[in-house]
């Protein structure tokens, strides 16, 4: 019987509520032709859903104001949107305190049309025919907080952000997972044109990042020099035929005087010849591995080295001292993204004193870089590399004579200098957690201890390890018979 009652309701389109009838699709009425008693519940759900979808926007745009029971009615209105306010009693006059924020236009003596013009707060006063105040509307015009909340949930589903309006401003509260999510939320809110944003969001358990940086450098120098250096004196005047790599003709005047004296046949000529033959090689290897841990989005710095004073002159010519850092420096800012991705902005630097100027100021050799990379937890990346090859060839000789084949080698000095430099910087970020309470962390001093008198004087060790003492006691690596000459006291150690 119930099915016979509800089925005609579906089959008769004009029996529906006027608001519902205008929004229902024709397919919904065709469904009533096949409706029977077993589908009563389904039909009821469809009616309720369609009715809610149809009239909820209209209901949301109408506010009822009972002047007898409510003295002040507060209305939150999004900018550029409107609402209809109906009264329980007639109202003769409506006055808006600031029409630039909210404009109120009467429709009838029991209703008005309220439009949000700009961000801010204002009031709308209601008066009776006798001019007595009968009501007050406290209007706050801001952004559409409900729409902002939906946009935030769609863009950052892992966040728990609450959006509210305060005096035309947007207040954000709740928690987000990381700094990147917080920035996304702020960018979404800025698109709604709010004059100001009150950000009270917090990070839910900040993630900590450990950055391991390996700076490896190898410098190889090779040099050769072969030649004959002439010198002596002519008539008591000392002369030399040399010259350096940077000034091959430095002794040209001495050479001219020397040749002139020989041609003139002046007695008292004493000559010396020095054979220069030298080969030199050097290798310098540098390895620096700074490690630093900080929170996501927070800059951290590390310096292992020292400071040296440098003299500078001010505008008045007075000498002042400033201090310059040198050593191994690391500055980086990590940002944890989604899926264990880590964005790192880093500036490592390795500097050392390479020499001094003529007035005693230090000269620094510096290797530095500034880069931004993105890696996953535990991945490594060679963010910088350098391969440099410097070759310097120089040759000093007597003019014309040095060009003679074979014989000219006696009047020639040649030098060769080569320097190869290889540099690479490798970074490895890791998401880390602190140790549990009571957990003992390993230190560099755990594997060894300072040697005692017997170990220092008898065994020649400055520090020893437990494995080293066991090897001494068991004779590991000793060929032939051996015995316990010295009691190392290993059995008494725990």
Short mmCIF file of C-alpha atoms in Angstrom, two decimals:
data_model
loop_
_atom_site.label_atom_id
_atom_site.label_comp_id
_atom_site.label_asym_id
_atom_site.label_seq_id
_atom_site.Cartn_x
_atom_site.Cartn_y
_atom_site.Cartn_z
CA UNK A 1 0.00 0.00 0.00
CA UNK A 2 2.88 2.30 0.74
CA UNK A 3 4.30 1.79 -2.72
CA UNK A 4 0.91 2.79 -4.26
CA UNK A 5 0.98 6.01 -2.27
CA UNK A 6 4.52 7.09 -3.17
CA UNK A 7 4.48 6.01 -6.81
CA UNK A 8 1.84 8.56 -7.92
CA UNK A 9 3.97 11.19 -6.18
CA UNK A 10 6.75 10.42 -8.64
CA UNK A 11 4.41 10.08 -11.62
CA UNK A 12 2.73 13.43 -10.98
CA UNK A 13 5.27 16.15 -11.61
CA UNK A 14 2.91 18.94 -10.55
CA UNK A 15 2.48 17.38 -7.07
CA UNK A 16 6.08 18.25 -6.11
CA UNK A 17 7.23 21.22 -4.08
CA UNK A 18 7.68 24.21 -6.46
CA UNK A 19 11.39 24.62 -5.63
CA UNK A 20 12.00 20.90 -6.05
CA UNK A 21 9.98 20.64 -9.29
CA UNK A 22 12.14 23.27 -11.01
CA UNK A 23 15.42 21.51 -10.26
CA UNK A 24 14.58 17.81 -10.77
CA UNK A 25 15.62 16.22 -14.10
CA UNK A 26 12.95 14.49 -16.22
CA UNK A 27 14.69 11.13 -15.74
CA UNK A 28 13.71 11.22 -12.08
CA UNK A 29 10.00 11.32 -12.97
CA UNK A 30 10.41 8.48 -15.47
CA UNK A 31 11.85 6.46 -12.58
CA UNK A 32 8.46 6.63 -10.84
CA UNK A 33 6.84 4.54 -13.58
CA UNK A 34 8.89 1.52 -12.46
CA UNK A 35 8.62 2.20 -8.72
CA UNK A 36 6.96 -0.40 -6.51
CA UNK A 37 6.76 -1.06 -2.79
CA UNK A 38 10.23 -2.63 -2.60
CA UNK A 39 11.78 0.64 -3.77
CA UNK A 40 10.09 2.89 -1.22
CA UNK A 41 13.27 3.60 0.75
CA UNK A 42 15.29 4.37 -2.38
CA UNK A 43 12.63 6.77 -3.60
CA UNK A 44 12.54 8.54 -0.26
CA UNK A 45 16.33 9.01 -0.30
CA UNK A 46 16.22 10.45 -3.80
CA UNK A 47 13.54 12.95 -2.82
CA UNK A 48 15.44 14.09 0.28
CA UNK A 49 18.72 14.47 -1.63
CA UNK A 50 17.16 16.40 -4.50
CA UNK A 51 15.25 18.68 -2.13
CA UNK A 52 18.39 19.44 -0.10
CA UNK A 53 20.41 20.24 -3.21
CA UNK A 54 17.65 22.45 -4.52
CA UNK A 55 16.76 24.67 -1.55
CA UNK A 56 19.98 24.76 0.50
CA UNK A 57 21.52 27.66 -1.50
CA UNK A 58 18.31 29.64 -1.11
CA UNK A 59 18.14 28.95 2.61
CA UNK A 60 21.77 29.97 3.03
CA UNK A 61 20.98 33.42 1.49
CA UNK A 62 18.10 34.26 3.84
CA UNK A 63 18.42 35.23 7.50
CA UNK A 64 15.47 35.61 9.87
CA UNK A 65 15.70 38.33 12.53
CA UNK A 66 13.29 38.17 15.49
CA UNK A 67 13.24 41.72 16.79
CA UNK A 68 11.44 40.68 19.97
CA UNK A 69 14.04 38.19 21.22
CA UNK A 70 17.34 39.31 19.62
CA UNK A 71 18.88 42.73 20.24
CA UNK A 72 21.93 42.37 17.94
CA UNK A 73 22.14 39.99 14.98
CA UNK A 74 25.67 39.19 13.78
CA UNK A 75 26.11 38.42 10.09
CA UNK A 76 29.31 37.17 8.44
CA UNK A 77 29.14 38.00 4.76
CA UNK A 78 31.70 37.21 2.03
CA UNK A 79 32.77 40.20 -0.04
CA UNK A 80 30.75 40.75 -3.26
CA UNK A 81 27.97 38.48 -1.99
CA UNK A 82 24.51 39.31 -0.65
CA UNK A 83 21.96 38.04 1.85
CA UNK A 84 18.27 38.72 2.44
CA UNK A 85 17.26 39.59 6.01
CA UNK A 86 13.62 39.21 7.06
CA UNK A 87 12.16 40.80 10.23
CA UNK A 88 9.46 39.63 12.59
CA UNK A 89 8.01 43.18 12.83
CA UNK A 90 7.78 46.09 10.40
CA UNK A 91 10.79 48.42 10.12
CA UNK A 92 10.41 51.98 8.88
CA UNK A 93 14.02 53.14 8.39
CA UNK A 94 17.34 51.37 7.67
CA UNK A 95 20.70 53.12 8.10
CA UNK A 96 24.13 51.58 7.29
CA UNK A 97 27.05 53.04 9.23
CA UNK A 98 29.49 52.50 6.32
CA UNK A 99 27.97 51.80 2.95
CA UNK A 100 31.45 51.25 1.48
CA UNK A 101 31.69 48.05 3.53
CA UNK A 102 28.05 46.85 3.55
CA UNK A 103 25.11 48.35 1.69
CA UNK A 104 21.55 47.71 2.96
CA UNK A 105 18.57 48.26 0.65
CA UNK A 106 14.98 47.78 1.92
CA UNK A 107 12.77 45.41 -0.01
CA UNK A 108 9.61 45.60 2.09
CA UNK A 109 8.91 46.87 5.58
CA UNK A 110 9.87 43.39 6.84
CA UNK A 111 12.93 42.62 4.70
CA UNK A 112 16.14 44.12 3.35
CA UNK A 113 18.87 43.22 0.87
CA UNK A 114 22.40 43.31 2.36
CA UNK A 115 25.46 43.39 0.05
CA UNK A 116 29.12 43.04 1.12
CA UNK A 117 31.15 45.73 -0.62
CA UNK A 118 34.62 45.63 0.97
CA UNK A 119 36.56 43.97 3.76
CA UNK A 120 35.79 45.25 7.25
CA UNK A 121 33.06 45.53 9.88
CA UNK A 122 30.10 47.88 10.17
CA UNK A 123 26.58 48.08 11.61
CA UNK A 124 23.09 48.49 10.12
CA UNK A 125 20.59 50.24 12.41
CA UNK A 126 16.84 49.54 12.24
CA UNK A 127 14.24 52.13 13.31
CA UNK A 128 10.47 52.06 13.82
CA UNK A 129 7.98 54.54 12.35
CA UNK A 130 8.37 56.68 15.48
CA UNK A 131 12.19 56.80 15.02
CA UNK A 132 12.97 54.47 17.92
CA UNK A 133 15.76 51.91 17.38
CA UNK A 134 14.31 48.41 17.19
CA UNK A 135 17.31 46.33 16.05
CA UNK A 136 20.94 46.26 15.05
CA UNK A 137 22.82 44.20 12.47
CA UNK A 138 26.56 43.70 13.20
CA UNK A 139 28.00 42.91 9.77
CA UNK A 140 31.48 41.55 9.13
CA UNK A 141 32.51 41.40 5.49
CA UNK A 142 35.42 39.09 4.69
CA UNK A 143 36.40 36.23 2.45
CA UNK A 144 34.43 33.09 1.86
CA UNK A 145 35.95 30.95 4.61
CA UNK A 146 34.00 27.87 3.58
CA UNK A 147 35.36 28.02 0.03
CA UNK A 148 38.90 28.61 1.33
CA UNK A 149 38.61 25.55 3.56
CA UNK A 150 37.52 23.42 0.61
CA UNK A 151 40.42 24.68 -1.50
CA UNK A 152 42.94 23.94 1.25
CA UNK A 153 41.62 20.42 1.79
CA UNK A 154 41.85 19.75 -1.95
CA UNK A 155 45.41 21.08 -2.31
CA UNK A 156 46.88 19.90 1.02
CA UNK A 157 44.81 16.91 2.18
CA UNK A 158 47.26 16.01 4.96
CA UNK A 159 46.77 19.36 6.73
CA UNK A 160 44.29 20.18 9.48
CA UNK A 161 43.75 23.89 8.94
CA UNK A 162 40.84 25.89 10.37
CA UNK A 163 39.82 29.10 8.57
CA UNK A 164 37.97 31.94 10.28
CA UNK A 165 37.40 35.67 9.72
CA UNK A 166 38.48 38.36 12.19
CA UNK A 167 37.59 41.98 11.36
CA UNK A 168 37.82 41.34 7.64
CA UNK A 169 41.05 39.39 7.95
CA UNK A 170 41.63 35.68 7.53
CA UNK A 171 42.87 33.75 10.55
CA UNK A 172 44.50 30.39 9.91
CA UNK A 173 44.95 27.92 12.75
CA UNK A 174 45.63 24.22 13.08
CA UNK A 175 48.58 22.12 11.97
CA UNK A 176 50.44 21.31 8.75
CA UNK A 177 52.98 18.59 8.14
CA UNK A 178 55.88 20.71 6.88
CA UNK A 179 56.96 24.20 5.82
CA UNK A 180 56.12 23.54 2.17
CA UNK A 181 52.51 22.71 3.04
CA UNK A 182 52.27 25.89 5.11
CA UNK A 183 53.51 27.93 2.17
CA UNK A 184 50.92 26.29 -0.11
CA UNK A 185 48.14 27.18 2.33
CA UNK A 186 49.28 30.81 2.50
CA UNK A 187 49.44 31.05 -1.30
CA UNK A 188 45.87 29.72 -1.59
CA UNK A 189 44.55 32.28 0.89
CA UNK A 190 46.35 35.13 -0.89
CA UNK A 191 44.36 34.37 -4.05
CA UNK A 192 41.16 35.44 -2.27
CA UNK A 193 42.39 39.03 -1.88
CA UNK A 194 42.34 39.26 1.91
CA UNK A 195 44.02 42.47 3.13
CA UNK A 196 45.90 40.57 5.85
CA UNK A 197 46.43 36.99 6.99
CA UNK A 198 46.76 36.02 10.64
CA UNK A 199 48.87 32.88 10.60
CA UNK A 200 48.73 30.80 13.78
CA UNK A 201 49.41 27.46 12.09
CA UNK A 202 52.02 25.17 13.59
CA UNK A 203 54.17 22.40 12.18
CA UNK A 204 53.17 18.96 13.35
CA UNK A 205 56.43 17.45 14.59
CA UNK A 206 59.21 19.18 12.66
CA UNK A 207 61.39 16.82 10.63
CA UNK A 208 65.15 16.88 11.18
CA UNK A 209 67.68 16.57 8.37
CA UNK A 210 71.30 15.48 8.65
CA UNK A 211 73.53 16.59 5.78
CA UNK A 212 76.81 14.82 5.10
CA UNK A 213 79.17 16.71 2.81
CA UNK A 214 82.39 15.19 1.44
CA UNK A 215 84.90 17.58 -0.09
CA UNK A 216 87.76 15.72 -1.79
CA UNK A 217 90.69 17.46 -3.47
CA UNK A 218 93.95 16.17 -4.98
CA UNK A 219 96.77 18.43 -6.17
CA UNK A 220 99.68 16.95 -8.13
CA UNK A 221 102.75 19.06 -8.91
CA UNK A 222 105.62 18.00 -11.15
CA UNK A 223 108.59 20.07 -12.23
CA UNK A 224 111.80 19.56 -14.19
CA UNK A 225 114.75 21.86 -14.85
CA UNK A 226 117.85 21.24 -16.94
CA UNK A 227 120.50 23.67 -18.18
CA UNK A 228 123.87 25.33 -17.65
CA UNK A 229 124.31 28.58 -15.78
CA UNK A 230 127.42 30.62 -16.61
CA UNK A 231 129.09 33.03 -14.24
CA UNK A 232 132.38 34.47 -13.06
CA UNK A 233 134.27 37.73 -13.20
CA UNK A 234 136.01 39.76 -15.84
CA UNK A 235 138.68 42.11 -14.62
CA UNK A 236 137.31 41.88 -11.10
CA UNK A 237 133.74 42.61 -12.19
CA UNK A 238 131.26 39.83 -11.35
CA UNK A 239 128.95 38.76 -14.13
CA UNK A 240 126.33 36.01 -14.56
CA UNK A 241 124.32 34.63 -17.41
CA UNK A 242 121.10 33.37 -15.93
CA UNK A 243 117.66 34.95 -15.90
CA UNK A 244 114.48 33.65 -14.38
CA UNK A 245 111.26 32.22 -15.81
CA UNK A 246 109.54 35.58 -15.42
CA UNK A 247 112.49 37.70 -16.71
CA UNK A 248 114.67 35.78 -19.17
CA UNK A 249 116.64 38.94 -20.15
CA UNK A 250 117.26 40.17 -16.62
CA UNK A 251 121.06 39.83 -16.96
CA UNK A 252 121.41 41.13 -20.49
CA UNK A 253 123.63 44.05 -19.41
CA UNK A 254 125.99 41.72 -17.54
CA UNK A 255 126.15 39.43 -20.56
CA UNK A 256 127.04 42.36 -22.86
CA UNK A 257 129.84 43.43 -20.54
CA UNK A 258 131.08 39.84 -20.38
CA UNK A 259 131.24 39.43 -24.16
CA UNK A 260 132.92 42.82 -24.61
CA UNK A 261 135.63 41.90 -22.11
CA UNK A 262 136.45 38.64 -23.88
CA UNK A 263 136.61 40.25 -27.30
CA UNK A 264 138.96 42.91 -25.96
CA UNK A 265 141.31 40.19 -24.76
CA UNK A 266 141.51 41.57 -21.26
CA UNK A 267 143.34 39.26 -18.93
CA UNK A 268 141.93 38.14 -15.58
CA UNK A 269 138.91 36.34 -16.93
CA UNK A 270 137.52 33.64 -14.57
CA UNK A 271 134.50 31.54 -15.70
CA UNK A 272 132.28 29.08 -13.81
CA UNK A 273 129.60 26.82 -15.24
CA UNK A 274 126.84 25.35 -13.06
CA UNK A 275 124.70 22.49 -14.31
CA UNK A 276 121.09 22.84 -13.11
CA UNK A 277 119.31 19.50 -13.12
CA UNK A 278 116.29 19.10 -10.86
CA UNK A 279 113.10 17.06 -10.85
CA UNK A 280 110.42 17.58 -8.17
CA UNK A 281 107.04 15.97 -7.52
CA UNK A 282 104.45 16.63 -4.85
CA UNK A 283 100.97 15.36 -3.99
CA UNK A 284 98.49 17.05 -1.67
CA UNK A 285 95.23 15.34 -0.77
CA UNK A 286 92.44 17.08 1.15
CA UNK A 287 89.40 15.37 2.62
CA UNK A 288 86.80 17.25 4.65
CA UNK A 289 83.57 15.61 5.81
CA UNK A 290 81.43 18.08 7.77
CA UNK A 291 78.10 16.79 9.12
CA UNK A 292 75.29 18.98 10.39
CA UNK A 293 71.71 18.39 11.56
CA UNK A 294 68.89 20.94 11.64
CA UNK A 295 65.12 21.23 11.39
CA UNK A 296 63.36 21.46 8.06
CA UNK A 297 63.28 25.07 6.89
CA UNK A 298 65.86 26.29 9.45
CA UNK A 299 69.34 27.42 8.36
CA UNK A 300 72.34 25.83 10.08
CA UNK A 301 76.06 26.64 9.92
CA UNK A 302 79.26 24.87 10.92
CA UNK A 303 82.91 26.03 11.02
CA UNK A 304 85.99 23.99 11.91
CA UNK A 305 89.04 26.20 11.61
CA UNK A 306 90.10 29.54 12.99
CA UNK A 307 90.46 33.25 12.40
CA UNK A 308 93.36 35.39 11.22
CA UNK A 309 93.71 39.17 11.60
CA UNK A 310 93.82 41.32 8.47
CA UNK A 311 94.83 44.97 8.47
CA UNK A 312 92.58 47.45 6.69
CA UNK A 313 92.57 51.24 6.50
CA UNK A 314 89.49 53.33 7.18
CA UNK A 315 88.53 56.57 5.44
CA UNK A 316 90.87 58.55 7.72
CA UNK A 317 93.84 56.33 6.94
CA UNK A 318 93.84 54.66 10.33
CA UNK A 319 94.78 51.01 10.39
CA UNK A 320 92.21 48.64 11.85
CA UNK A 321 92.10 44.89 12.31
CA UNK A 322 89.39 42.65 10.95
CA UNK A 323 89.23 38.89 11.36
CA UNK A 324 88.67 36.45 8.54
CA UNK A 325 87.50 32.86 9.08
CA UNK A 326 89.30 29.96 7.46
CA UNK A 327 88.93 26.21 7.59
CA UNK A 328 85.94 24.01 6.74
CA UNK A 329 82.60 25.84 6.71
CA UNK A 330 79.14 24.50 5.91
CA UNK A 331 75.93 26.54 5.63
CA UNK A 332 72.74 24.84 4.45
CA UNK A 333 68.95 25.09 4.67
CA UNK A 334 66.92 21.91 4.12
CA UNK A 335 63.22 21.78 3.25
CA UNK A 336 61.45 18.43 3.53
CA UNK A 337 58.99 17.91 0.68
CA UNK A 338 56.53 15.08 0.18
CA UNK A 339 57.56 11.45 -0.46
CA UNK A 340 60.81 11.82 1.55
CA UNK A 341 62.17 14.37 -0.93
CA UNK A 342 64.55 16.95 0.53
CA UNK A 343 65.41 20.28 -1.08
CA UNK A 344 68.77 21.61 0.06
CA UNK A 345 70.37 25.01 -0.41
CA UNK A 346 74.00 24.65 0.65
CA UNK A 347 77.19 26.71 0.68
CA UNK A 348 80.24 24.62 1.67
CA UNK A 349 83.70 26.19 1.80
CA UNK A 350 87.23 24.92 2.39
CA UNK A 351 89.90 27.59 2.84
CA UNK A 352 93.52 27.61 3.97
CA UNK A 353 96.40 30.06 4.20
CA UNK A 354 98.48 29.71 1.04
CA UNK A 355 101.07 32.40 1.72
CA UNK A 356 101.64 35.99 2.76
CA UNK A 357 101.93 39.30 0.96
CA UNK A 358 104.98 41.58 1.11
CA UNK A 359 103.51 43.45 4.08
CA UNK A 360 102.57 40.24 5.90
CA UNK A 361 98.87 39.89 5.09
CA UNK A 362 97.72 36.28 4.51
CA UNK A 363 96.77 34.90 1.11
CA UNK A 364 93.92 32.38 1.17
CA UNK A 365 93.28 29.37 -1.01
CA UNK A 366 89.50 28.95 -1.08
CA UNK A 367 87.18 26.36 -2.61
CA UNK A 368 83.50 27.23 -2.27
CA UNK A 369 80.17 26.75 -4.03
CA UNK A 370 76.52 27.78 -3.71
CA UNK A 371 73.95 25.31 -5.03
CA UNK A 372 70.37 24.11 -4.54
CA UNK A 373 69.55 20.44 -5.16
CA UNK A 374 66.70 18.04 -4.47
CA UNK A 375 67.34 14.50 -3.27
CA UNK A 376 65.55 11.67 -1.56
CA UNK A 377 66.46 10.39 1.86
CA UNK A 378 69.88 8.72 1.67
CA UNK A 379 70.65 9.62 -1.95
CA UNK A 380 74.00 11.18 -2.89
CA UNK A 381 74.79 13.81 -5.46
CA UNK A 382 78.08 15.23 -6.75
CA UNK A 383 77.05 18.89 -6.70
CA UNK A 384 80.40 20.30 -7.84
CA UNK A 385 83.56 19.18 -9.60
CA UNK A 386 86.75 20.74 -10.89
CA UNK A 387 89.54 19.47 -13.13
CA UNK A 388 92.29 22.02 -13.64
CA UNK A 389 95.57 21.53 -15.52
CA UNK A 390 98.23 24.26 -15.42
CA UNK A 391 101.45 23.91 -17.45
CA UNK A 392 104.32 26.42 -17.40
CA UNK A 393 107.28 26.10 -19.78
CA UNK A 394 110.22 28.51 -19.76
CA UNK A 395 113.59 28.57 -21.56
CA UNK A 396 116.59 30.87 -21.05
CA UNK A 397 119.48 30.89 -23.52
CA UNK A 398 122.21 32.97 -25.08
CA UNK A 399 121.04 34.66 -28.26
CA UNK A 400 122.10 32.87 -31.47
CA UNK A 401 124.46 30.51 -29.66
CA UNK A 402 121.57 28.73 -27.92
CA UNK A 403 119.96 27.98 -31.27
CA UNK A 404 122.94 25.92 -32.48
CA UNK A 405 121.99 22.21 -32.51
CA UNK A 406 123.60 20.09 -29.77
CA UNK A 407 126.20 22.70 -28.89
CA UNK A 408 123.51 25.26 -28.06
CA UNK A 409 122.34 23.11 -25.13
CA UNK A 410 125.45 24.24 -23.24
CA UNK A 411 124.15 27.82 -23.36
CA UNK A 412 120.51 27.07 -22.56
CA UNK A 413 118.42 26.51 -19.41
CA UNK A 414 114.92 25.00 -19.65
CA UNK A 415 112.28 24.46 -16.96
CA UNK A 416 108.92 22.69 -16.94
CA UNK A 417 106.19 23.05 -14.27
CA UNK A 418 102.86 21.21 -14.29
CA UNK A 419 100.02 21.27 -11.75
CA UNK A 420 96.87 19.12 -11.84
CA UNK A 421 93.95 19.79 -9.50
CA UNK A 422 90.88 17.60 -9.05
CA UNK A 423 88.02 18.61 -6.77
CA UNK A 424 84.62 17.03 -6.10
CA UNK A 425 81.87 17.83 -3.57
CA UNK A 426 79.36 15.09 -2.67
CA UNK A 427 76.27 15.67 -0.50
CA UNK A 428 74.04 13.07 1.16
CA UNK A 429 70.92 14.16 3.13
CA UNK A 430 69.19 11.89 5.63
CA UNK A 431 66.00 12.19 7.63
CA UNK A 432 67.01 11.45 11.22
CA UNK A 433 65.41 10.98 14.61
CA UNK A 434 66.99 11.61 18.02
CA UNK A 435 68.22 8.70 20.09
CA UNK A 436 65.85 7.13 22.57
CA UNK A 437 66.31 8.10 26.24
CA UNK A 438 69.11 6.05 27.78
CA UNK A 439 70.65 5.04 24.45
CA UNK A 440 74.44 5.52 24.41
CA UNK A 441 75.78 7.06 21.21
CA UNK A 442 79.12 6.01 19.73
CA UNK A 443 82.01 8.47 19.86
CA UNK A 444 85.41 8.58 18.08
CA UNK A 445 87.14 7.71 21.38
CA UNK A 446 85.30 4.44 21.96
CA UNK A 447 87.58 2.32 19.75
CA UNK A 448 90.89 3.27 21.42
CA UNK A 449 92.45 4.60 24.61
CA UNK A 450 95.76 6.31 25.45
CA UNK A 451 98.71 3.93 25.93
CA UNK A 452 100.14 3.38 29.39
CA UNK A 453 103.88 3.44 30.17
CA UNK A 454 104.49 -0.18 29.15
CA UNK A 455 102.55 0.14 25.91
CA UNK A 456 104.19 3.47 25.05
CA UNK A 457 107.83 2.66 25.85
CA UNK A 458 107.91 -1.10 25.20
CA UNK A 459 105.46 -1.44 22.32
CA UNK A 460 105.93 2.03 20.83
CA UNK A 461 102.20 2.77 20.71
CA UNK A 462 100.64 6.15 21.56
CA UNK A 463 97.14 4.67 21.69
CA UNK A 464 95.91 1.09 21.70
CA UNK A 465 92.75 -0.82 20.94
CA UNK A 466 91.46 -3.99 22.50
CA UNK A 467 92.07 -5.88 19.26
CA UNK A 468 95.66 -4.62 19.15
CA UNK A 469 96.33 -5.97 22.66
CA UNK A 470 94.83 -9.33 21.75
CA UNK A 471 97.06 -9.50 18.66
CA UNK A 472 100.16 -8.78 20.76
CA UNK A 473 99.17 -11.44 23.27
CA UNK A 474 98.32 -14.11 20.70
CA UNK A 475 101.36 -13.37 18.52
CA UNK A 476 99.40 -12.51 15.40
CA UNK A 477 101.76 -11.67 12.55
CA UNK A 478 104.87 -13.01 14.35
CA UNK A 479 106.91 -15.66 12.47
CA UNK A 480 108.74 -18.24 14.63
CA UNK A 481 108.60 -18.98 18.36
CA UNK A 482 107.45 -16.24 20.72
CA UNK A 483 106.62 -15.91 24.40
CA UNK A 484 105.04 -13.62 26.97
CA UNK A 485 107.84 -11.26 27.88
CA UNK A 486 105.60 -8.48 29.20
CA UNK A 487 102.32 -8.92 31.01
CA UNK A 488 99.91 -6.54 29.33
CA UNK A 489 97.27 -7.04 32.01
CA UNK A 490 94.53 -7.76 29.46
CA UNK A 491 92.86 -10.35 31.69
CA UNK A 492 92.17 -7.76 34.33
CA UNK A 493 90.26 -5.47 31.93
CA UNK A 494 86.53 -5.74 31.61
#
